PDB file of C-alpha atoms in Angstrom:
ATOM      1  CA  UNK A   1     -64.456 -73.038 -17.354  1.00 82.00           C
ATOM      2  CA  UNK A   2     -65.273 -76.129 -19.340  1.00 85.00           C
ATOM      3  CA  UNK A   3     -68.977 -75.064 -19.409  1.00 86.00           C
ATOM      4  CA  UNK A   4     -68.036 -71.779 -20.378  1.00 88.00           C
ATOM      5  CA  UNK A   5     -66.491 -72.864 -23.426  1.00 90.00           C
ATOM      6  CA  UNK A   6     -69.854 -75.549 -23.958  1.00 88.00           C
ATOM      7  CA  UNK A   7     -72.050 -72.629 -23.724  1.00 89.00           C
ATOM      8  CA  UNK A   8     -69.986 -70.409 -26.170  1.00 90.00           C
ATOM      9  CA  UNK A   9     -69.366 -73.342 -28.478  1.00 90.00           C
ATOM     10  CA  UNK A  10     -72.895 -73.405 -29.279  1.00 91.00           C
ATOM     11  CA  UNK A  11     -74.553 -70.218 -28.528  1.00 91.00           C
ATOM     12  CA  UNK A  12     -77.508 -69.103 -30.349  1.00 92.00           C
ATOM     13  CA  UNK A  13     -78.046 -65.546 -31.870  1.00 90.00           C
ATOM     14  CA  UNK A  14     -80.754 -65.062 -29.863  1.00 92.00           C
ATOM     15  CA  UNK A  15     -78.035 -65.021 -27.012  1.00 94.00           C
ATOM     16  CA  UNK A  16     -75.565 -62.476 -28.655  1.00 93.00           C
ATOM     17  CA  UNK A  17     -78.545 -60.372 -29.749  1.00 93.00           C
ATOM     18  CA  UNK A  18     -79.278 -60.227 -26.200  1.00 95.00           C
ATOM     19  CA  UNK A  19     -75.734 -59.221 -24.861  1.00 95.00           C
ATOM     20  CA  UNK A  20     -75.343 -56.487 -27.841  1.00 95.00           C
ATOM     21  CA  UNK A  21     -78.751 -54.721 -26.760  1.00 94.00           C
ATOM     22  CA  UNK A  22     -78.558 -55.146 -22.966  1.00 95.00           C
ATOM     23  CA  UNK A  23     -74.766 -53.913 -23.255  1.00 95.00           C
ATOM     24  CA  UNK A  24     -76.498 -50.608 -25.223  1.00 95.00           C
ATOM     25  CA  UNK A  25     -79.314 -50.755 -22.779  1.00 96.00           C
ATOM     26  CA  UNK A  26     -77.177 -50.612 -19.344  1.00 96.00           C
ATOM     27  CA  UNK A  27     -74.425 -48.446 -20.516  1.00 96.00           C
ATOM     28  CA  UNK A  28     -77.465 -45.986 -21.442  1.00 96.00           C
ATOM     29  CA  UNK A  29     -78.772 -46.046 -18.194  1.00 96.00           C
ATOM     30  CA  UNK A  30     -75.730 -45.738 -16.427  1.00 96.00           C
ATOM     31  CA  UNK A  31     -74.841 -42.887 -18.716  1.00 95.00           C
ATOM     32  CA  UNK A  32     -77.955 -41.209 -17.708  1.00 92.00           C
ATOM     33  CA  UNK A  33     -77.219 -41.227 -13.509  1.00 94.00           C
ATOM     34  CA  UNK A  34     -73.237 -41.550 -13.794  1.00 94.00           C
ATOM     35  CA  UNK A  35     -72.792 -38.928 -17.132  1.00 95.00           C
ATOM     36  CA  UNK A  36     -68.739 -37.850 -17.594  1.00 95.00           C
ATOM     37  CA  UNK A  37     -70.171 -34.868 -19.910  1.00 94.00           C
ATOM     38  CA  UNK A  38     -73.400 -33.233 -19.914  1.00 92.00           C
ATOM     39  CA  UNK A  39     -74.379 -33.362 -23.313  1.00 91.00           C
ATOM     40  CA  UNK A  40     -76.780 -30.886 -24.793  1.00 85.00           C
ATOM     41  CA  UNK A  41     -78.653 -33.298 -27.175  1.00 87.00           C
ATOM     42  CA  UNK A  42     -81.505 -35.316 -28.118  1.00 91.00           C
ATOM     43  CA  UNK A  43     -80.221 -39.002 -27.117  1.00 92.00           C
ATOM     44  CA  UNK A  44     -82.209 -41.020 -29.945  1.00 93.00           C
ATOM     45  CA  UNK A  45     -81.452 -38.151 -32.724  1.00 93.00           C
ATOM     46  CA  UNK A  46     -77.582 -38.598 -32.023  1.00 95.00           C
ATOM     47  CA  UNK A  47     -78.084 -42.462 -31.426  1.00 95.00           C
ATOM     48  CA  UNK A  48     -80.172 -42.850 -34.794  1.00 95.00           C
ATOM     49  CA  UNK A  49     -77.037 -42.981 -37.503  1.00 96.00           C
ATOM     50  CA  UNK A  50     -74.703 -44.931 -34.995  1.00 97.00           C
ATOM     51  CA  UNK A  51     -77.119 -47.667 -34.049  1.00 97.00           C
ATOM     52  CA  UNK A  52     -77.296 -47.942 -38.349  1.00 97.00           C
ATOM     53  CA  UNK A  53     -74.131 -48.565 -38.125  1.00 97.00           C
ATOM     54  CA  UNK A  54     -74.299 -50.982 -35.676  1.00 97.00           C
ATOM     55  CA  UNK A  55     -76.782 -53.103 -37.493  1.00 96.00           C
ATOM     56  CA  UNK A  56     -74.690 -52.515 -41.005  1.00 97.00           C
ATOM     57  CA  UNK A  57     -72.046 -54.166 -38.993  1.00 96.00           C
ATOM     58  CA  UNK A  58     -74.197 -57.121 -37.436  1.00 95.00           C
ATOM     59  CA  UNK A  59     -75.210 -57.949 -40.956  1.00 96.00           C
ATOM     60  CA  UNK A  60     -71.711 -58.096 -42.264  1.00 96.00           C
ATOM     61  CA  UNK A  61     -70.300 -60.099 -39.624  1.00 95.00           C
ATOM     62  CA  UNK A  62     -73.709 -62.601 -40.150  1.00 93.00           C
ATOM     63  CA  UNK A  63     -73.074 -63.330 -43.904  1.00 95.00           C
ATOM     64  CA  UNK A  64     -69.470 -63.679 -42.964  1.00 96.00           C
ATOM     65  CA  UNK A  65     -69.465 -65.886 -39.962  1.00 94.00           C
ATOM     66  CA  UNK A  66     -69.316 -69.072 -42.269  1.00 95.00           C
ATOM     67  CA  UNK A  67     -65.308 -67.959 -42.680  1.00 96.00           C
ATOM     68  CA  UNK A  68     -64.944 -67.573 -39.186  1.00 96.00           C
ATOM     69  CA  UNK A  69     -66.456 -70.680 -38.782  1.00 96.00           C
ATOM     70  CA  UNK A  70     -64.573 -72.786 -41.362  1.00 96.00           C
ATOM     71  CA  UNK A  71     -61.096 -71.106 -40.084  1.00 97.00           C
ATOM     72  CA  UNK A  72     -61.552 -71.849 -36.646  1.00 97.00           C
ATOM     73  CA  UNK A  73     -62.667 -75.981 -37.161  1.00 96.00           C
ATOM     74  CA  UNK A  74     -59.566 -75.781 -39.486  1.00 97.00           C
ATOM     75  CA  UNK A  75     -57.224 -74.453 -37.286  1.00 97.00           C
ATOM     76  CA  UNK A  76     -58.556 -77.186 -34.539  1.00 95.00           C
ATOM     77  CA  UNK A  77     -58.676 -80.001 -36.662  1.00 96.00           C
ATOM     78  CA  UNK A  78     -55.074 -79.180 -38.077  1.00 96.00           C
ATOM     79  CA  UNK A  79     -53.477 -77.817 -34.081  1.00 95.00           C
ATOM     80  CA  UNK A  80     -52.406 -75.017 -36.154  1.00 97.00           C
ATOM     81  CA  UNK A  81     -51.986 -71.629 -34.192  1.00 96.00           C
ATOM     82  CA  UNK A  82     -49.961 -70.002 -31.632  1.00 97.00           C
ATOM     83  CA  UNK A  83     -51.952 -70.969 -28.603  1.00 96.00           C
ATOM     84  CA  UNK A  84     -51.578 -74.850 -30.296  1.00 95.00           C
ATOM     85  CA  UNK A  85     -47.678 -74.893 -30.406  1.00 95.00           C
ATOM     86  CA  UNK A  86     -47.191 -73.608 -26.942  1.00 92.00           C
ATOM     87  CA  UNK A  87     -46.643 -76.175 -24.037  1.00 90.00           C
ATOM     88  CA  UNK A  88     -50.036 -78.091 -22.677  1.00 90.00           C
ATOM     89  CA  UNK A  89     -51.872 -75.881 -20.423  1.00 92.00           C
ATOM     90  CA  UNK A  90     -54.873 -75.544 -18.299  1.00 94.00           C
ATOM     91  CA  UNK A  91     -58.069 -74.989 -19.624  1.00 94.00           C
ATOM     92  CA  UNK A  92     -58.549 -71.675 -18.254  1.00 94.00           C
ATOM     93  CA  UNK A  93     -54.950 -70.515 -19.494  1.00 95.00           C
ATOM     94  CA  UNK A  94     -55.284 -71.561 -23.106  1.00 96.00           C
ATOM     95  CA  UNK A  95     -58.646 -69.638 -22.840  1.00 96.00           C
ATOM     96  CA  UNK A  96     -57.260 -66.550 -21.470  1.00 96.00           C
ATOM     97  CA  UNK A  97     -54.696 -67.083 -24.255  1.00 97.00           C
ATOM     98  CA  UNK A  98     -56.789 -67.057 -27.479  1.00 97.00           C
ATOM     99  CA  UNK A  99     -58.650 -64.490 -26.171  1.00 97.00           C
ATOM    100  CA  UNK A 100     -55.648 -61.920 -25.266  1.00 97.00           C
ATOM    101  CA  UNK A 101     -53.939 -62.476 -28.732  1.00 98.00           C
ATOM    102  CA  UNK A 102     -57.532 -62.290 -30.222  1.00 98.00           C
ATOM    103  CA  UNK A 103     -57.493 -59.119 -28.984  1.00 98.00           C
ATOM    104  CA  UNK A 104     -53.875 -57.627 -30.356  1.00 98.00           C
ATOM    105  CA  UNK A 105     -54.994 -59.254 -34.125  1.00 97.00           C
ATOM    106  CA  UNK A 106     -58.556 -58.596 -34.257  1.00 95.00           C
ATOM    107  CA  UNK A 107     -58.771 -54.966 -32.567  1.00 97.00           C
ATOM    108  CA  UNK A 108     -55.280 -53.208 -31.309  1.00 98.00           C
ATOM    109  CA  UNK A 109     -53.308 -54.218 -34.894  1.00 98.00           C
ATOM    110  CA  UNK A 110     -56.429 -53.611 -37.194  1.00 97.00           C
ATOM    111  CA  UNK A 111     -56.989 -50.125 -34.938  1.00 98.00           C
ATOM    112  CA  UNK A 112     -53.285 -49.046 -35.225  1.00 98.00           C
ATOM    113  CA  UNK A 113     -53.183 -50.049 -38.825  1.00 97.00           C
ATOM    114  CA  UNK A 114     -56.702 -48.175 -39.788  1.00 97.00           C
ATOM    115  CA  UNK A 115     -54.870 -45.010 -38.345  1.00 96.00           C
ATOM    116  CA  UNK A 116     -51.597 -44.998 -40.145  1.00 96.00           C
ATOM    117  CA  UNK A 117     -53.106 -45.810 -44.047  1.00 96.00           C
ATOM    118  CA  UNK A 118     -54.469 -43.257 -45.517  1.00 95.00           C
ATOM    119  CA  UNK A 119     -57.250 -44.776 -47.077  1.00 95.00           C
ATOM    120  CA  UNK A 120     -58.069 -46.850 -43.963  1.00 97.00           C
ATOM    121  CA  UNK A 121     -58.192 -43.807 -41.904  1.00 97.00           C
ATOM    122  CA  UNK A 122     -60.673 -41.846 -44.426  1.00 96.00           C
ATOM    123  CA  UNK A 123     -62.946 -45.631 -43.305  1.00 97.00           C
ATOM    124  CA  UNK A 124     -62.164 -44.829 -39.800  1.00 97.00           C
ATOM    125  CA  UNK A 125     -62.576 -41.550 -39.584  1.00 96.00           C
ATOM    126  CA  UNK A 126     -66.694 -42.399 -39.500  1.00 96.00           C
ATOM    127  CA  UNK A 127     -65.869 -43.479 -35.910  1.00 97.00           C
ATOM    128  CA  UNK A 128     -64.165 -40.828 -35.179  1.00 97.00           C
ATOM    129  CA  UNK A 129     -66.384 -37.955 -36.379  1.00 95.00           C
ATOM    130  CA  UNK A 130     -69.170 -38.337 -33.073  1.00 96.00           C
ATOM    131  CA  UNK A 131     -68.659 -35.032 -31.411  1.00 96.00           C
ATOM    132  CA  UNK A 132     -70.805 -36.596 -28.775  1.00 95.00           C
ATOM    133  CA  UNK A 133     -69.233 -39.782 -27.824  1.00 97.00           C
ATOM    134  CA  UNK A 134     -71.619 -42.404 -25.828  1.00 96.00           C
ATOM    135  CA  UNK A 135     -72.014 -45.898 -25.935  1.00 97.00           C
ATOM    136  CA  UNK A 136     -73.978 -45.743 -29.121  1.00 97.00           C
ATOM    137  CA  UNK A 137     -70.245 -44.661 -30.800  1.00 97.00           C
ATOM    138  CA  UNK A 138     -69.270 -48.658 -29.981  1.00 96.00           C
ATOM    139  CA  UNK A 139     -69.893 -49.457 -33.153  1.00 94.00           C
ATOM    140  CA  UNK A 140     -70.400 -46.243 -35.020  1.00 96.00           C
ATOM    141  CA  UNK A 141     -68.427 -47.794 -38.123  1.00 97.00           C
ATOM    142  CA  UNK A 142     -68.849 -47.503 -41.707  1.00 97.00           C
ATOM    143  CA  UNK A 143     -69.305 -50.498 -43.426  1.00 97.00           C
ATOM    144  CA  UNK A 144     -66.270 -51.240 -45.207  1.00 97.00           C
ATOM    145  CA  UNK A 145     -65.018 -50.881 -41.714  1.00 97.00           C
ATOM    146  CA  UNK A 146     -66.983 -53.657 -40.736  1.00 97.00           C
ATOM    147  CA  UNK A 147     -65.366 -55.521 -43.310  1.00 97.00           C
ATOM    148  CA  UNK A 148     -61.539 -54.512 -42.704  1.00 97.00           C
ATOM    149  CA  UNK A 149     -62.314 -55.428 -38.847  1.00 97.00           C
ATOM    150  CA  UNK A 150     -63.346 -59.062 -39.881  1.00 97.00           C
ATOM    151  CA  UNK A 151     -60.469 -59.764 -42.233  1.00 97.00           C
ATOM    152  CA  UNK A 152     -58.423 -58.761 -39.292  1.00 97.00           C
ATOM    153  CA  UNK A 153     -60.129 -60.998 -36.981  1.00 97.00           C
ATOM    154  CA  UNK A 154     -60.537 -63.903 -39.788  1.00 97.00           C
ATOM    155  CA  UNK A 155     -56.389 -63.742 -40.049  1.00 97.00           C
ATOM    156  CA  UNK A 156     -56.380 -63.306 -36.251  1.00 97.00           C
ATOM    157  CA  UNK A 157     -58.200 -66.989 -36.039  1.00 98.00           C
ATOM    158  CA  UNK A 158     -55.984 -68.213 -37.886  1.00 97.00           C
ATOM    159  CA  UNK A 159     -53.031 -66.790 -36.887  1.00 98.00           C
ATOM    160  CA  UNK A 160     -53.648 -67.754 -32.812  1.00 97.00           C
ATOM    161  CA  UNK A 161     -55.554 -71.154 -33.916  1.00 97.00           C
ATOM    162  CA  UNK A 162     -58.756 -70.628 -31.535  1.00 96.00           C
ATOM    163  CA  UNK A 163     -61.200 -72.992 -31.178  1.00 96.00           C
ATOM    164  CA  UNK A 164     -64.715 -71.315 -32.621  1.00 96.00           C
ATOM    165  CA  UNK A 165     -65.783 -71.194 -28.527  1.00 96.00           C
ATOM    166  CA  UNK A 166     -63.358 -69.077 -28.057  1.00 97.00           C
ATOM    167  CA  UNK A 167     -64.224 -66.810 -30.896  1.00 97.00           C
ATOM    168  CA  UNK A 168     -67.523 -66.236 -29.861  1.00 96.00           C
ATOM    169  CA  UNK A 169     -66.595 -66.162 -26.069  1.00 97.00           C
ATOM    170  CA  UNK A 170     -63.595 -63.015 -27.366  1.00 97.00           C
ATOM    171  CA  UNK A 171     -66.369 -61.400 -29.939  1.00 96.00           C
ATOM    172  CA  UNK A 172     -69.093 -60.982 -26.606  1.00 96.00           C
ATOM    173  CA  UNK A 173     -65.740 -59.810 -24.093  1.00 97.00           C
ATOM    174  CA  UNK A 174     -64.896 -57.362 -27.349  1.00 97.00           C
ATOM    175  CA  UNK A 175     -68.504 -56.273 -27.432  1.00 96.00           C
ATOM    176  CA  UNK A 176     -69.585 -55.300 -23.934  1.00 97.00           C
ATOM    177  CA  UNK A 177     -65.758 -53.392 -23.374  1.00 97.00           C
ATOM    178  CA  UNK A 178     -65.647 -51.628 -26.176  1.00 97.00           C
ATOM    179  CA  UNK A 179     -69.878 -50.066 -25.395  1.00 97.00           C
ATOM    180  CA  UNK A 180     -68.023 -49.686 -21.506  1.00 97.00           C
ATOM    181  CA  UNK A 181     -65.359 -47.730 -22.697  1.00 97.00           C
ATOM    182  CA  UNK A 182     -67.338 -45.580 -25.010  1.00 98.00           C
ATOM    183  CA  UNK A 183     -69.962 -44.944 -22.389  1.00 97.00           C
ATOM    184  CA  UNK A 184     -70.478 -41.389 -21.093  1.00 97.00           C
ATOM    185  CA  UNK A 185     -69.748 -42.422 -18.025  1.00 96.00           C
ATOM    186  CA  UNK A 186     -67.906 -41.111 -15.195  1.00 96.00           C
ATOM    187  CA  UNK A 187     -65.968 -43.116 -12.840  1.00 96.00           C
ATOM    188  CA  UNK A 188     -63.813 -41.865  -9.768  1.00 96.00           C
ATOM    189  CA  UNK A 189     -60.538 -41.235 -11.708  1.00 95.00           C
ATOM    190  CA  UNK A 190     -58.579 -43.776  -8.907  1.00 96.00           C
ATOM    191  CA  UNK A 191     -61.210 -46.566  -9.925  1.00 97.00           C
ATOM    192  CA  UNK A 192     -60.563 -45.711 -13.448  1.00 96.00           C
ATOM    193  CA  UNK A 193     -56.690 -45.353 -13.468  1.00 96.00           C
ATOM    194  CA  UNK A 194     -56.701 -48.869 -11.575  1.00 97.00           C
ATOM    195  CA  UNK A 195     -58.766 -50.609 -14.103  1.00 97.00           C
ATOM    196  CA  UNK A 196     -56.684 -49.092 -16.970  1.00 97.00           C
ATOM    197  CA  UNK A 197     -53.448 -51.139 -15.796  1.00 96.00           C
ATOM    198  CA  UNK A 198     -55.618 -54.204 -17.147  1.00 96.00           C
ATOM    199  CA  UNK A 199     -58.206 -53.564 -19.113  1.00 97.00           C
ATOM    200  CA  UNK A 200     -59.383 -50.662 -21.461  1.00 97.00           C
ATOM    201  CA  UNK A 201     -61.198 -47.811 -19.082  1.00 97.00           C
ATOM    202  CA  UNK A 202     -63.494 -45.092 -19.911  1.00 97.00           C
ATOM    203  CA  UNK A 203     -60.928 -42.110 -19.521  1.00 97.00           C
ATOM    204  CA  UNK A 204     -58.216 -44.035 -21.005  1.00 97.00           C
ATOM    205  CA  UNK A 205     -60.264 -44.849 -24.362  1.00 97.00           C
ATOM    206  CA  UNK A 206     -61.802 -41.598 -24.016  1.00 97.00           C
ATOM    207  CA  UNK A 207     -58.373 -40.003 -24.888  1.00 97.00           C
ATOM    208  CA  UNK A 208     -58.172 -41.845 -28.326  1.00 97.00           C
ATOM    209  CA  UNK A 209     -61.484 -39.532 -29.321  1.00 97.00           C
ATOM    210  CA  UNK A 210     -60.001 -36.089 -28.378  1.00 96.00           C
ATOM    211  CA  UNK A 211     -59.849 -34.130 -31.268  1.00 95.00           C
ATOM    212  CA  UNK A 212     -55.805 -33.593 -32.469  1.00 93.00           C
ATOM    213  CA  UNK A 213     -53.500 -35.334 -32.341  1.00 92.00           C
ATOM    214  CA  UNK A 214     -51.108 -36.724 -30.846  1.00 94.00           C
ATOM    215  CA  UNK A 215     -54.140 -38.014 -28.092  1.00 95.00           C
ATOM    216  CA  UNK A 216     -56.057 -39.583 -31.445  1.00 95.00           C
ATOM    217  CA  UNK A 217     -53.315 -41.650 -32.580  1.00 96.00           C
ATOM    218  CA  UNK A 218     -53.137 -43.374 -28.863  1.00 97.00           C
ATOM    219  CA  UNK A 219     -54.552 -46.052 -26.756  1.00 98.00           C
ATOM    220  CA  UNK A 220     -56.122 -48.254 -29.588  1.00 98.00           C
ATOM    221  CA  UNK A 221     -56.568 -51.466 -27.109  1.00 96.00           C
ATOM    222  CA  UNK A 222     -60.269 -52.575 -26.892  1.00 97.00           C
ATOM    223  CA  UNK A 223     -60.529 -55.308 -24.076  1.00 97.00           C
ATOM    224  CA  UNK A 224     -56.847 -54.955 -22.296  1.00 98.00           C
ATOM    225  CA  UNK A 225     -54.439 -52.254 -22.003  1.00 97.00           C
ATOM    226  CA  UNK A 226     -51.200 -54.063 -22.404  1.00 96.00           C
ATOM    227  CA  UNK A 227     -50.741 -53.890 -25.813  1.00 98.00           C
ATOM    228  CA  UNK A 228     -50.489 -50.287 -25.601  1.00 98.00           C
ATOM    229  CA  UNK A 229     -48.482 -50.319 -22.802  1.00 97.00           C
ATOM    230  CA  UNK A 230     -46.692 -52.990 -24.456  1.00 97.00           C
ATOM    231  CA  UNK A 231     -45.957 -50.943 -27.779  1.00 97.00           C
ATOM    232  CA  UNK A 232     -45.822 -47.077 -26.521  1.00 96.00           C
ATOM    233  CA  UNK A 233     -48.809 -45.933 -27.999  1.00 98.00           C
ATOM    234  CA  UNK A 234     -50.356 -45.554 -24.307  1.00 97.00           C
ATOM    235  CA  UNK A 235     -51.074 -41.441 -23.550  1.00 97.00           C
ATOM    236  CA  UNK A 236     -52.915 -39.812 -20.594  1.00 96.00           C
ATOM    237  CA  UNK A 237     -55.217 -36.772 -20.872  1.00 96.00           C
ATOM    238  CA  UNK A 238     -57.364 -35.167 -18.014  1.00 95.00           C
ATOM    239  CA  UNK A 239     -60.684 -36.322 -19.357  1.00 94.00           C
ATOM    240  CA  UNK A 240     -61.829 -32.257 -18.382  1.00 94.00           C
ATOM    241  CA  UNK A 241     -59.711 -31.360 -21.455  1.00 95.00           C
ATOM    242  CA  UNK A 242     -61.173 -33.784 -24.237  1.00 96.00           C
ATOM    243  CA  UNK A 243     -62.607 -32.469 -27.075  1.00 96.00           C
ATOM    244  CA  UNK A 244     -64.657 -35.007 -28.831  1.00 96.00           C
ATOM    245  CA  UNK A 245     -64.662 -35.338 -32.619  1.00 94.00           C
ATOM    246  CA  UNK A 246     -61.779 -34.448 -35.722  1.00 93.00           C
ATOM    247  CA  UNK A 247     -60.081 -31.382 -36.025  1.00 92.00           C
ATOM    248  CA  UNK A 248     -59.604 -31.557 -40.310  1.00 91.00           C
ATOM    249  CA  UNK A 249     -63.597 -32.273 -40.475  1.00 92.00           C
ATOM    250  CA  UNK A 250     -65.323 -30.431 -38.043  1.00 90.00           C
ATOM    251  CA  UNK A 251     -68.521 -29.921 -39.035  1.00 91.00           C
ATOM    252  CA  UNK A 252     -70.625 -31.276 -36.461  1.00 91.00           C
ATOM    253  CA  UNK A 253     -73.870 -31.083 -38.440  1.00 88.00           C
ATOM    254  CA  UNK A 254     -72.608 -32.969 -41.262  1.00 91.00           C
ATOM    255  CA  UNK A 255     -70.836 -35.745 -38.920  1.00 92.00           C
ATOM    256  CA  UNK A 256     -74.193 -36.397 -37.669  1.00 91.00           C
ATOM    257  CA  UNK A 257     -75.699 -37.109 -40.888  1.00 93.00           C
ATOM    258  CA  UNK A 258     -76.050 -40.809 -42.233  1.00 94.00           C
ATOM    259  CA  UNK A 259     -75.937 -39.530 -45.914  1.00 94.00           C
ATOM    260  CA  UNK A 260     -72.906 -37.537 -45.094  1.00 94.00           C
ATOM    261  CA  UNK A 261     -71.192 -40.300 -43.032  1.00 95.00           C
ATOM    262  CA  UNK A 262     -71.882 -43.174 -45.796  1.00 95.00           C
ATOM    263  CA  UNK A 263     -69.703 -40.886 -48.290  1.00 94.00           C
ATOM    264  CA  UNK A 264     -67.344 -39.621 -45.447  1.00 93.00           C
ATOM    265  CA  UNK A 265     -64.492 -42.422 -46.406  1.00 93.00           C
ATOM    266  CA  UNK A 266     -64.306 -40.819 -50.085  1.00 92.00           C
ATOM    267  CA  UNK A 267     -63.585 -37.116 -49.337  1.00 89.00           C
ATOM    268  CA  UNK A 268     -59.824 -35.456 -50.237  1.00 85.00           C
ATOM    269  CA  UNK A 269     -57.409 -36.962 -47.251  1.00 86.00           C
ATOM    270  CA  UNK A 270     -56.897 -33.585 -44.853  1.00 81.00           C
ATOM    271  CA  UNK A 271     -53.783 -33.507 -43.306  1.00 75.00           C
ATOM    272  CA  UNK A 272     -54.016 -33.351 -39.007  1.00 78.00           C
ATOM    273  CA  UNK A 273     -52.620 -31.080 -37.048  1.00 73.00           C
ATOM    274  CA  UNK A 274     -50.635 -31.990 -33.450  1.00 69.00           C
ATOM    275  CA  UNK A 275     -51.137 -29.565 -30.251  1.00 61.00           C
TER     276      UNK A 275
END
């Protein structure tokens, strides 16, 4: 564990360049011999505005970092945080730790959140808007998304009091589940039911992007499923019966334009409709 958190303490860009594109590059090929749906489309035409997206959201995060950065070595240098002020631990506890309350500030609370403002859910609603959902929809988030995310994260540093290795080491975990769980992939549904009781699974995140609610405002988790276990905001749905995309904008051909998708967040708020 201790070189784990050496490696992640220090790891260069080149490294989590690496583990964004071959996270894209296996989920695509798995998607291609394991596929959940059978999509009638041209893969790199529906990839083109999400992986945008994904590099809108790299370059955020980049000019950013030096927050992330200065919180974390503050936190550290001050033992400020929750994982700080709990009883001494084992290494690979106070990892697991940071990186499970990492992952209720800096995904589940900033998901729920984006979902029940208004104005954060016209931001969100970029995501949500892929009527052909893959594991190029990972990040498939507008950029002022990409901003909200990191000021949840940035308060989520400071809130827990990581170390910056464990930053990193929750940001590359965050990563790789959330392209696994977007992935048009089909697992045996025991496998998959299993794995939910843990972590996020296809099916179970796969629910979240059915069209109506109540399924979309449900299982926001990205790397474990307890929190919405946890909280009651856990739903099942035979993945036969999903219906990818949003039922108050519809328009497929417009959700898969980049021009239409960079003004998406400033349209009239339409009111959803439950099943």
């Amino acid at each position: 564990m201790e070189n784990l958190i050496n490696y992640f303490e220090t790891i260069p860009s080149t490294h989590r360049a690496l583990i964004l594109v071959g996270g894209i590059t296996l989920f695509w090929v798995l998607e291609g011999a394991l596929p959940l749906f059978n999509f009638n489309y041209k893969k790199w035409s529906h990839a083109w505005p999400n992986l945008f997206f994904t590099a809108t959201t790299v370059v955020i995060n980049f000019a950013l970092a030096g927050l992330l950065v200065f919180t974390s070595f503050w936190v550290t240098q001050n033992n400020f945080g929750i994982i700080n002020w709990l009883p001494e631990m084992p290494l690979w506890l106070y990892v697991m730790f940071g990186v499970l309350f990492l992952d209720f500030f800096g995904a589940y609370l900033a998901h729920y959140v984006e979902h029940k403002i208004k104005p954060l859910w016209m931001i969100h609603l970029v995501h949500h808007s892929d009527h052909k959902v893959d594991t190029t929809t990972a990040n498939r988030h507008h950029p002022l998304e990409s901003v909200i995310r990191f000021v949840f994260t940035l308060a989520g540093v400071f809130i827990v009091g990581t170390p910056i290795a464990i930053v990193f080491l929750y940001q590359s975990l965050s990563l790789i589940a959330t392209q696994f769980s977007h992935a048009n992939i089909k697992l045996p549904r025991t496998v998959d039911k299993v794995l939910s009781f843990v972590l996020v699974s296809p099916d179970m995140h796969k629910v979240h992007h059915h069209y109506r609610l109540p399924y979309t405002d449900s299982n926001y988790g990205n790397i474990f499923s307890i929190w919405d276990r946890l909280f009651g905001t856990f739903m099942v749905l035979d993945r036969d019966e999903i219906v990818y995309g949003v039922d108050t904008f519809p328009n497929e051909i417009e959700n898969s334009s980049l021009k239409h998708l960079l003004k998406q967040p400033f349209h009239k708020y339409r009111k959803p409709t439950s099943e």
